[in-house]
XYZ file of C-alpha atoms in Angstrom:
699
model
C 0.176 0.100 0.023
C 0.991 3.764 -0.840
C 0.527 6.647 1.269
C 0.159 10.474 0.747
C 1.181 13.089 2.747
C -0.835 14.191 5.757
C -2.842 17.351 5.430
C -2.143 20.656 7.109
C -4.455 21.061 10.543
C -5.598 23.676 12.095
C -8.494 24.837 14.937
C -11.801 25.395 12.959
C -12.724 27.984 15.807
C -10.027 30.250 14.908
C -11.448 31.109 11.798
C -13.930 32.887 13.829
C -11.356 35.272 14.882
C -10.712 38.425 13.269
C -7.545 39.037 11.533
C -5.034 41.444 12.442
C -6.660 45.321 11.801
C -9.823 43.927 10.996
C -11.629 46.378 12.578
C -15.252 46.430 14.767
C -17.563 43.776 14.054
C -20.517 44.594 11.807
C -22.074 41.122 11.557
C -22.279 37.286 10.704
C -24.559 35.283 8.832
C -23.426 31.477 8.722
C -25.411 27.962 7.464
C -25.271 24.814 8.795
C -27.186 21.384 8.551
C -27.182 19.933 12.200
C -26.511 23.089 14.891
C -25.669 23.208 18.505
C -26.563 27.074 19.755
C -24.089 26.865 22.714
C -21.217 26.306 20.432
C -22.601 29.317 17.983
C -23.121 31.242 20.716
C -20.354 30.483 23.441
C -17.502 29.971 20.950
C -18.248 31.372 17.192
C -19.740 34.539 18.047
C -17.797 34.875 21.341
C -14.510 34.709 18.951
C -15.906 36.586 16.068
C -17.077 39.631 18.767
C -13.667 38.945 20.663
C -15.325 38.606 23.809
C -12.582 37.935 26.286
C -14.986 36.521 29.255
C -15.116 32.974 29.479
C -18.388 31.548 29.428
C -17.585 28.906 32.102
C -15.759 30.791 34.273
C -17.146 34.302 34.389
C -20.780 33.705 33.486
C -21.739 37.058 34.627
C -19.709 38.993 33.091
C -19.803 36.677 29.465
C -23.390 37.308 29.576
C -23.212 41.180 29.815
C -20.730 41.237 26.916
C -22.558 39.085 24.762
C -25.758 40.911 25.204
C -24.308 44.161 25.298
C -22.155 43.570 21.914
C -24.639 41.477 20.033
C -27.154 44.564 19.765
C -24.845 46.610 17.731
C -24.045 44.204 15.390
C -26.214 41.088 13.034
C -26.105 37.686 13.877
C -28.162 34.781 12.279
C -27.856 30.949 11.389
C -29.328 29.336 8.314
C -30.048 25.745 9.617
C -32.211 23.142 7.922
C -35.906 22.990 9.161
C -35.333 19.550 11.024
C -32.864 21.146 13.382
C -33.887 24.876 13.492
C -36.166 24.719 16.509
C -33.653 24.282 19.207
C -33.439 26.838 22.254
C -31.064 29.966 21.324
C -30.251 33.506 22.092
C -32.758 35.867 20.756
C -29.998 38.425 20.669
C -29.314 36.564 17.189
C -31.465 34.802 14.678
C -32.475 31.281 13.729
C -33.635 31.040 10.110
C -34.583 27.614 8.868
C -34.740 26.393 5.368
C -37.414 23.903 3.726
C -36.038 22.139 0.721
C -38.503 19.403 -1.007
C -37.115 16.167 -1.162
C -33.719 17.470 0.248
C -31.534 19.474 2.850
C -30.126 22.640 3.787
C -26.551 21.047 3.804
C -24.580 24.088 3.136
C -21.624 25.353 5.490
C -20.586 28.622 4.582
C -20.143 31.620 6.662
C -19.548 35.400 5.891
C -17.896 37.343 8.804
C -17.919 41.172 8.113
C -15.944 43.514 10.093
C -15.363 47.170 9.367
C -11.907 46.545 7.373
C -12.363 42.812 6.450
C -14.499 40.459 5.044
C -14.087 36.864 5.571
C -16.020 33.759 3.848
C -15.690 30.456 5.191
C -16.400 27.588 3.082
C -16.157 24.219 5.457
C -17.671 20.777 6.003
C -18.102 21.017 9.385
C -21.618 21.543 10.881
C -21.644 24.014 13.646
C -21.451 21.480 16.178
C -19.409 19.949 18.695
C -18.060 17.127 16.785
C -17.719 19.527 13.700
C -15.460 22.043 15.229
C -13.812 19.790 17.965
C -13.443 16.128 16.896
C -14.320 15.368 13.205
C -11.681 15.407 10.623
C -12.865 18.201 8.493
C -11.743 20.593 5.910
C -12.390 24.439 5.635
C -11.028 27.124 3.395
C -11.427 31.016 3.747
C -11.250 34.093 1.363
C -10.470 37.291 3.485
C -11.405 40.928 1.534
C -9.456 44.202 2.855
C -10.491 47.400 1.498
C -6.911 47.469 -0.692
C -7.827 44.129 -2.030
C -10.370 41.083 -2.615
C -11.860 38.505 -4.488
C -15.146 40.532 -4.595
C -16.297 37.723 -6.995
C -16.230 35.311 -4.583
C -17.782 37.332 -1.967
C -20.944 38.305 -4.679
C -21.360 34.462 -5.290
C -21.691 33.683 -1.772
C -24.320 36.603 -1.115
C -26.279 35.277 -4.238
C -26.248 31.725 -2.559
C -27.379 33.135 0.758
C -29.873 35.151 -0.752
C -30.977 31.906 -2.657
C -31.640 29.901 0.608
C -33.444 32.927 2.214
C -36.361 32.546 -0.205
C -36.099 28.940 0.993
C -37.258 29.873 4.658
C -41.061 29.154 5.281
C -42.962 32.318 4.803
C -40.046 34.286 3.265
C -42.557 35.993 1.071
C -44.110 37.876 3.787
C -40.627 39.337 5.013
C -40.564 38.136 8.607
C -38.059 40.080 10.831
C -35.589 37.473 10.660
C -35.501 37.582 6.745
C -35.715 41.070 6.643
C -32.748 41.352 8.899
C -30.801 38.719 7.136
C -31.655 40.187 3.958
C -30.265 43.825 5.093
C -27.271 42.442 6.510
C -26.237 40.824 2.938
C -27.205 44.297 1.262
C -24.741 46.182 3.839
C -22.244 44.035 3.331
C -22.295 44.705 -0.615
C -22.629 48.178 0.215
C -19.534 48.430 2.579
C -17.393 46.679 0.079
C -18.683 48.489 -2.527
C -15.268 50.287 -2.953
C -12.914 47.875 -2.024
C -10.312 47.333 -4.656
C -10.401 44.081 -6.392
C -7.891 41.769 -6.999
C -7.285 40.822 -10.756
C -8.818 37.874 -11.989
C -6.190 35.127 -13.248
C -2.791 34.298 -11.613
C -1.149 30.925 -10.617
C -4.179 30.020 -8.531
C -8.168 31.069 -9.335
C -10.866 30.234 -6.652
C -14.627 30.194 -6.997
C -17.562 29.343 -5.230
C -19.629 26.486 -6.828
C -22.912 25.515 -5.482
C -25.619 23.200 -5.607
C -29.412 24.084 -5.555
C -32.350 23.168 -6.312
C -34.837 25.132 -8.604
C -35.828 28.154 -7.292
C -38.122 30.442 -9.146
C -37.617 30.465 -12.948
C -34.127 29.673 -12.062
C -32.969 25.803 -12.915
C -31.109 23.822 -10.453
C -27.345 24.058 -9.796
C -24.728 21.378 -9.593
C -21.479 21.884 -7.865
C -20.013 19.036 -10.211
C -21.259 20.572 -13.321
C -19.770 24.157 -12.258
C -16.462 22.796 -10.907
C -15.787 20.600 -14.464
C -16.844 23.880 -16.323
C -14.354 25.882 -14.550
C -11.505 23.539 -15.183
C -12.511 23.354 -18.588
C -12.486 27.459 -19.009
C -8.844 27.044 -17.651
C -7.480 24.330 -19.942
C -9.467 21.219 -20.915
C -11.388 19.184 -19.069
C -9.629 16.797 -16.384
C -8.223 13.173 -16.986
C -7.459 12.032 -13.172
C -10.451 12.566 -10.429
C -9.972 11.681 -6.956
C -13.216 12.001 -4.498
C -12.768 11.445 -0.683
C -16.336 11.277 1.244
C -17.826 10.164 4.257
C -21.086 8.939 2.934
C -22.406 7.657 -0.460
C -25.499 6.719 -2.437
C -26.860 3.212 -2.942
C -25.205 1.288 -5.450
C -28.108 3.181 -7.878
C -27.044 6.377 -6.973
C -23.688 5.743 -6.782
C -23.801 4.600 -10.235
C -25.651 7.645 -11.537
C -23.080 10.354 -9.742
C -20.231 8.266 -10.924
C -21.142 7.552 -14.574
C -21.752 11.813 -14.773
C -18.109 12.303 -13.428
C -16.916 10.066 -15.846
C -18.749 11.391 -18.890
C -17.483 15.148 -17.875
C -14.051 13.894 -17.765
C -11.628 14.071 -21.105
C -12.117 11.908 -23.939
C -10.088 9.599 -25.873
C -7.888 9.119 -23.090
C -7.886 6.632 -20.292
C -9.842 8.148 -17.366
C -8.170 7.729 -13.534
C -10.555 7.717 -10.645
C -9.227 7.528 -6.981
C -12.234 6.793 -4.484
C -11.243 7.319 -0.841
C -13.951 5.876 1.301
C -14.239 5.137 5.272
C -13.548 2.080 6.401
C -15.180 0.168 9.094
C -13.189 -0.809 12.077
C -11.871 -4.236 11.728
C -12.374 -6.722 14.294
C -9.982 -9.144 15.850
C -9.537 -11.635 13.261
C -10.987 -9.687 10.598
C -8.089 -10.123 7.488
C -10.323 -8.463 4.796
C -10.954 -4.733 4.633
C -14.824 -3.477 5.510
C -15.682 -0.874 3.383
C -18.806 2.017 4.051
C -19.422 2.368 0.296
C -21.265 0.674 -2.807
C -19.255 -1.702 -4.977
C -20.450 0.104 -8.076
C -17.627 3.180 -7.157
C -15.299 0.431 -8.468
C -17.608 -1.415 -11.095
C -19.329 1.693 -12.508
C -16.171 3.486 -14.175
C -14.734 0.317 -16.665
C -17.452 1.197 -18.968
C -16.095 4.678 -19.657
C -12.573 3.486 -20.193
C -11.680 4.427 -16.563
C -9.278 2.919 -14.092
C -10.308 2.899 -10.398
C -7.893 2.980 -7.316
C -9.723 2.387 -3.636
C -8.323 4.257 -0.450
C -9.697 4.211 3.132
C -9.956 7.322 5.051
C -8.130 7.942 8.373
C -10.387 7.378 11.376
C -8.098 8.057 14.247
C -5.405 10.723 15.068
C -1.858 9.886 15.924
C -2.782 9.122 19.313
C -5.427 6.641 17.952
C -7.943 8.779 19.496
C -11.152 8.113 17.189
C -11.853 10.854 14.774
C -15.028 10.333 12.363
C -13.861 11.494 8.766
C -16.279 14.221 7.676
C -14.268 16.039 5.137
C -15.665 16.187 1.564
C -12.995 16.881 -1.003
C -12.894 16.449 -4.998
C -9.287 16.915 -6.911
C -9.376 16.916 -10.606
C -6.368 16.865 -12.681
C -5.541 17.920 -16.426
C -1.959 18.533 -17.753
C -2.575 22.343 -17.369
C -4.060 22.480 -13.746
C -4.558 20.840 -10.494
C -8.047 21.838 -8.944
C -9.364 20.767 -5.583
C -13.246 21.582 -4.521
C -13.614 21.574 -0.775
C -16.931 22.279 1.198
C -20.145 20.661 2.183
C -21.016 18.101 -1.168
C -20.789 14.225 -0.541
C -20.007 12.239 -3.469
C -24.116 11.695 -3.905
C -26.254 12.881 -6.190
C -28.077 15.132 -3.933
C -24.691 16.683 -3.221
C -23.113 17.020 -6.408
C -26.546 17.981 -8.044
C -27.016 15.036 -10.335
C -30.651 14.143 -11.087
C -34.127 15.503 -9.869
C -33.474 16.318 -6.116
C -30.765 18.358 -4.853
C -29.732 19.768 -1.666
C -28.119 23.029 -0.857
C -24.471 22.801 -1.039
C -21.508 24.901 -0.966
C -18.188 24.512 -1.883
C -14.786 26.511 -2.638
C -12.893 25.356 -5.669
C -9.318 26.604 -6.328
C -7.620 25.700 -9.282
C -3.769 25.750 -9.731
C -1.849 26.279 -12.803
C 1.039 23.838 -13.717
C 3.896 25.845 -14.193
C 7.544 25.084 -14.289
C 8.980 25.662 -10.843
C 5.724 26.738 -9.370
C 4.574 25.541 -5.997
C 1.230 26.211 -6.071
C -0.325 22.593 -7.233
C 1.780 20.944 -4.580
C 0.250 23.356 -1.378
C -2.878 22.790 -3.104
C -2.590 18.939 -3.450
C -0.887 18.674 0.277
C -4.690 19.336 1.718
C -5.108 15.799 0.630
C -5.264 13.197 3.567
C -3.206 10.445 4.498
C -4.402 7.402 2.457
C -3.782 3.656 2.541
C -4.826 2.155 -0.751
C -6.284 -1.342 -1.291
C -3.857 -3.775 -3.445
C -7.020 -5.955 -3.851
C -10.384 -4.035 -3.751
C -12.606 -6.896 -5.445
C -11.422 -8.903 -2.450
C -12.775 -6.078 0.250
C -16.046 -6.786 1.672
C -17.893 -3.587 0.474
C -21.132 -2.784 3.323
C -23.106 -0.123 1.241
C -23.031 3.243 2.910
C -23.612 3.533 6.510
C -25.564 5.769 8.351
C -23.730 6.038 11.271
C -22.522 9.509 10.906
C -23.376 12.600 13.079
C -25.355 14.174 10.647
C -27.062 10.855 8.826
C -28.190 9.480 12.355
C -30.908 12.430 12.847
C -34.428 11.333 14.009
C -35.793 15.057 14.021
C -39.342 14.649 13.202
C -39.972 17.660 10.586
C -42.421 20.286 11.630
C -45.454 20.776 9.425
C -45.105 22.799 6.692
C -48.082 25.294 7.710
C -46.073 26.524 10.458
C -44.696 29.410 8.815
C -42.671 31.447 11.625
C -42.848 32.412 15.187
C -42.232 35.979 16.290
C -41.882 37.537 19.827
C -42.927 41.112 20.277
C -40.981 42.698 23.787
C -41.737 45.511 25.071
C -45.151 47.369 26.645
C -47.064 45.241 24.430
C -45.661 41.548 24.446
C -46.869 38.763 22.459
C -45.841 35.779 20.212
C -47.194 36.238 16.234
C -47.584 32.688 14.877
C -47.576 32.949 10.569
C -49.747 29.772 9.308
C -50.585 28.149 5.928
C -54.220 26.729 6.731
C -53.117 24.090 3.680
C -50.515 22.840 4.835
C -51.642 22.056 8.531
C -52.347 18.977 10.438
C -56.178 18.623 11.622
C -55.285 19.125 15.054
C -52.313 20.844 16.892
C -51.434 22.941 19.567
C -48.362 25.353 20.199
C -46.740 25.333 23.668
C -44.402 27.733 25.559
C -41.410 25.740 27.094
C -40.636 26.584 30.740
C -43.666 28.997 31.020
C -46.626 29.451 32.575
C -49.705 28.640 31.109
C -47.947 26.468 28.586
C -50.425 26.707 25.659
C -50.457 29.508 23.304
C -52.833 28.352 20.701
C -54.970 25.268 19.058
C -56.146 24.202 16.249
C -59.839 24.556 17.411
C -59.264 28.089 18.570
C -57.566 28.848 15.330
C -60.799 27.304 13.614
C -63.098 29.612 16.269
C -61.225 32.626 14.806
C -62.242 31.978 11.383
C -58.693 30.273 10.475
C -56.471 33.490 10.143
C -53.098 33.641 8.466
C -51.709 35.482 11.888
C -52.460 34.686 15.173
C -51.401 37.096 17.664
C -51.074 35.458 21.453
C -50.729 37.912 24.501
C -47.618 37.284 26.366
C -47.814 38.199 30.370
C -44.422 37.557 31.435
C -41.698 39.764 31.289
C -39.247 37.061 30.182
C -39.610 35.771 26.523
C -40.225 32.076 26.002
C -37.474 29.838 25.842
C -38.707 27.630 22.960
C -41.928 26.739 21.409
C -43.187 23.416 20.797
C -45.446 22.233 18.626
C -47.815 18.939 18.992
C -49.303 17.103 16.436
C -50.859 13.504 16.794
C -48.310 11.348 18.519
C -45.519 13.930 17.108
C -44.098 17.253 18.306
C -41.200 19.320 16.956
C -39.947 22.618 17.824
C -40.757 25.647 16.113
C -37.843 28.477 15.727
C -39.158 31.764 17.486
C -37.374 35.104 16.653
C -37.369 38.432 18.120
C -39.443 41.428 16.428
C -37.014 44.106 17.832
C -33.808 43.052 19.828
C -33.464 46.198 21.482
C -36.934 45.736 23.421
C -35.760 42.744 24.770
C -35.545 42.819 28.939
C -31.740 43.649 30.210
C -30.760 40.830 32.479
C -31.468 41.100 36.092
C -28.183 41.674 37.123
C -28.010 44.893 35.198
C -30.267 45.853 38.221
C -27.138 46.331 40.373
C -25.298 48.378 37.884
C -24.823 52.042 39.260
C -24.731 55.455 37.507
C -20.665 55.196 38.041
C -20.029 51.449 37.162
C -22.312 51.894 33.873
C -20.125 55.472 33.351
C -16.668 53.518 33.700
C -17.815 51.046 31.314
C -19.120 52.971 28.810
C -16.113 55.129 28.758
C -13.554 52.307 29.163
C -11.008 51.873 26.200
C -11.279 48.188 26.865
C -15.301 47.222 27.682
C -14.224 43.886 28.384
C -11.879 44.323 31.029
C -14.546 46.970 32.624
C -17.162 44.372 32.426
C -15.072 41.540 34.100
C -13.808 43.709 36.639
C -17.751 44.672 37.404
C -18.617 41.049 37.377
C -16.136 39.909 39.896
C -17.062 42.556 42.270
C -20.641 41.216 41.955
C -19.317 37.347 42.519
C -16.542 37.725 45.188
C -14.677 34.145 45.632
C -14.809 32.904 48.924
C -11.125 31.805 49.169
C -9.765 35.119 49.395
C -10.701 38.120 51.937
C -9.278 40.985 51.204
C -9.792 42.734 54.477
C -7.946 39.751 56.525
C -5.286 39.658 53.946
C -4.182 43.003 53.867
C -1.195 44.382 55.583
C -2.840 47.025 57.242
C -6.299 46.189 59.121
C -8.988 48.772 57.802
C -10.085 49.606 61.116
C -6.577 50.821 62.028
C -5.810 52.761 59.136
C -5.104 56.362 60.077
C -5.542 57.774 56.415
C -8.859 55.997 55.848
C -10.617 58.892 57.565
C -9.105 61.585 55.180
C -9.341 59.699 51.597
C -8.393 62.705 49.126
C -10.437 60.444 46.411
C -13.932 60.873 48.556
C -13.879 64.620 48.486
C -15.866 66.758 46.475
C -13.038 68.076 44.372
C -11.708 64.852 43.451
C -15.209 63.236 42.708
C -16.101 66.301 40.441
C -12.556 66.070 38.518
C -12.655 62.245 38.304
C -16.242 61.965 36.874
C -15.289 65.212 34.598
C -12.373 62.981 32.960
C -14.690 59.914 32.900
C -17.426 62.175 30.886
C -14.346 63.323 28.358
C -13.597 59.844 27.518
C -17.258 58.966 27.133
C -17.776 61.922 24.686
C -14.605 60.466 22.891
C -15.828 57.060 22.554
C -19.473 58.688 21.376
C -17.618 60.340 18.206
C -15.894 57.301 17.262
C -17.469 56.253 13.731
C -20.571 53.925 13.868
C -21.147 51.422 11.143
C -25.060 51.439 10.949
C -28.282 53.001 12.338
C -28.618 49.755 14.167
C -25.383 50.310 15.777
C -25.842 53.758 16.575
C -29.431 53.415 18.416
C -27.762 50.365 20.488
C -24.839 53.209 21.412
C -27.898 55.473 22.298
C -30.739 53.235 23.791
C -28.876 49.575 24.701
C -28.494 47.827 27.656
C -25.169 49.475 28.713
C -25.996 52.823 26.811
C -26.839 56.517 27.185
C -30.384 56.122 28.020
C -29.878 53.279 30.657
C -26.929 55.515 32.036
C -29.143 58.909 32.409
C -31.767 57.308 34.111
C -29.188 55.946 36.612
C -28.144 59.203 36.829
C -31.434 60.887 37.663
C -31.983 58.091 39.826
C -29.161 59.126 41.508
C -30.311 63.096 41.726
C -33.794 61.735 43.519
C -31.904 59.776 45.968
C -29.152 62.510 46.873
C -31.204 63.263 50.363
C -29.809 66.536 51.055
C -26.665 66.495 48.407
C -29.033 67.164 45.646
C -26.820 70.008 44.006
C -23.659 67.956 43.149
C -26.040 65.111 41.333
C -27.963 67.913 39.435
C -24.514 69.372 38.646
C -23.528 66.003 37.230
C -26.938 65.644 35.261
C -25.991 68.849 33.758
C -22.490 67.992 32.810
C -23.719 64.877 31.486
C -26.068 66.812 28.977
C -23.308 69.166 28.194
C -20.832 66.557 27.264
C -23.697 64.996 24.856
C -24.252 68.374 23.411
C -20.388 68.586 22.517
C -20.530 65.361 20.622
C -18.904 65.770 17.264
C -18.630 62.958 15.170
C -15.794 61.624 13.463
C -16.620 60.424 9.814
C -14.852 57.863 8.280
C -14.911 55.992 5.144
C -18.078 53.605 4.892
C -19.063 54.292 8.243
C -22.503 55.944 8.935
C -22.658 59.857 7.528
C -22.369 62.753 9.497
C -25.640 63.983 8.330
C -27.124 60.748 9.575
C -25.443 60.487 12.737
C -26.205 63.777 13.516
C -30.173 63.236 12.572
C -30.609 60.565 14.893
C -28.353 62.011 17.818
C -29.599 64.976 17.976
C -33.185 63.881 18.116
C -32.024 61.542 20.813
C -30.367 64.291 22.844
C -33.443 66.626 22.794
C -35.478 63.740 24.009
C -33.408 62.474 26.603
C -33.258 66.149 28.139
C -36.805 66.499 28.206
C -37.136 63.021 29.602
C -34.423 64.023 32.318
C -36.279 67.287 32.896
C -39.592 65.946 33.538
C -38.296 63.611 35.938
C -36.340 66.029 37.935
C -38.345 69.564 38.094
C -40.628 68.241 40.853
C -37.469 67.532 43.034
C -35.749 71.281 42.248
C -37.242 72.842 45.303
C -33.759 72.910 47.399
C -31.835 74.124 44.642
C -30.644 77.472 44.449
C -31.858 79.970 42.171
C -28.773 80.374 40.064
C -28.590 76.308 39.904
C -32.335 75.906 38.911
C -31.542 78.729 36.091
C -28.147 76.726 34.658
C -30.111 73.533 34.346
C -32.817 75.131 32.617
C -30.600 76.710 30.272
C -28.583 73.259 29.710
C -31.642 71.643 28.840
C -33.237 74.212 26.792
C -29.850 74.027 24.699
C -30.161 70.543 24.070
C -33.449 70.477 23.157
C -32.810 73.018 20.336
């Protein structure tokens, strides 16, 4: 047996970290088949947003960092509808994709920062096995203002837009679909003036996809697109290598293999290599046991093809079991070598052969064969270490095995009549259900998990109301539903729930303990992550360390404690003035969209909540109201002095001023309304000063 070189390796989660100089996060949209919300929330998003708190060790700091950062950016996941109803944070969206006779099987992510956009094309689902234990493959395309492959970005955005049309109820533009659509448009606008790299060169990349027919568009085939791109580069390939963890049965495998052979070069011997999973041998087994159909071996002979069979690795160097889940297709000709990586198994649905297609996304890289060129070798080094069989005819061909993570799923399909569920927070709380009467079962009910009463609505109540396409269910609790469960007959499945407006979601209870000074320091900090962690540490002190007992000088005996200069009026005023100045600098920084600006002003840790805490501080002053009122006046003066700093592709100054000045006027009026009944003890000069400040902010 002969072997090939081991592939290069790396951590999948590191692909979510911003590269150097990427700037502030703008948003991300990912796709997956199976889905673990905890991994996406605590690992992928945490890296994308550069959250430094550990979710398991610093849970309070992580919660507040995540809540505060997600309000100003977009995050969403397109999931196959059979996997989409699991619990998730309402700060980001889950969009179910329903494909008749197929799956949403693509694993592509678009991550956008102010100075970088990254496209990740992978074989890994957003699950623990996909990102931690499986053998997977991934490729990235990074775009910068000074250079980037804008053609690949356009292809990725086009693919994601097609997926959005397959979300149930997308035609009515529910909030989650609308937000995802706006995010893709924002990425286009943000990168519109970025310099595009010249097409061509030693390596050329493009996205090749499989899609079912959508609207008036025909289906698309990853295999067809890959071969066509190769032909444009230098003729049809005469050699093909395929590595896949899953195959069709004999009939399907024959069809996709025959299609590949037909697309290869004619009047020459076609060379095919299939790398397949091997079932772990039992003691005494001398014959290889292959988890693949034997038609892979027999079909190419009808097309003047020779075949080699290799077995894929199933453990790492330390003999730890690592299931193979990567999908690769290598096409060779005299002029080039082309590698396709991504989500497409070597199946009819994956490659887009036949009538029934999945949604798949793959990255095709074509390297020219040139003298002394290194690109071909670098490209082919991705191929795994493979042991080739000397006698594949003598192997035991078990046929495709359904023992992999994503082929084992037993999720019951939610009836197509349940289109979407949206939670509206705020003063008028409700859950809105959109239904398609023609696709509903006869008897059903929708339950809210973890809340009482659990039943939201039923088929009986729906018919009594005249079978409306939209149901609005009042919701009494301040906390939103954890998740929605649909029951019909003897079956049940979860219904994805997204929020109407994330800015109206209630803040975490822990924020009630945050004082005005605490919030001001966080808003003014140059490193908000460190400020969050410092505050959270104060709220969750360790039982293992007592600062009073461990100090060198006992507090009660410290003679300087009674004369701490930091507590004097002058020092308090100077300190707060410095912090307010830093707050103004942070407010003047470029902002990258209306949503981000609104969140900066009204978010969980924003200007409006800070103003409310300062008002409460004034009301609770108990004889020291002058200082608290002066602080409020200084706060409004600082806001009025904000001068927005414009940067390329950021929100224009005219848009910023329109939103910010309107907000400042409303805020000054709100503060004045709350404090004017408590000004009796203030001096006439202070009252006059306060009135002038309020008037200046409202004009």
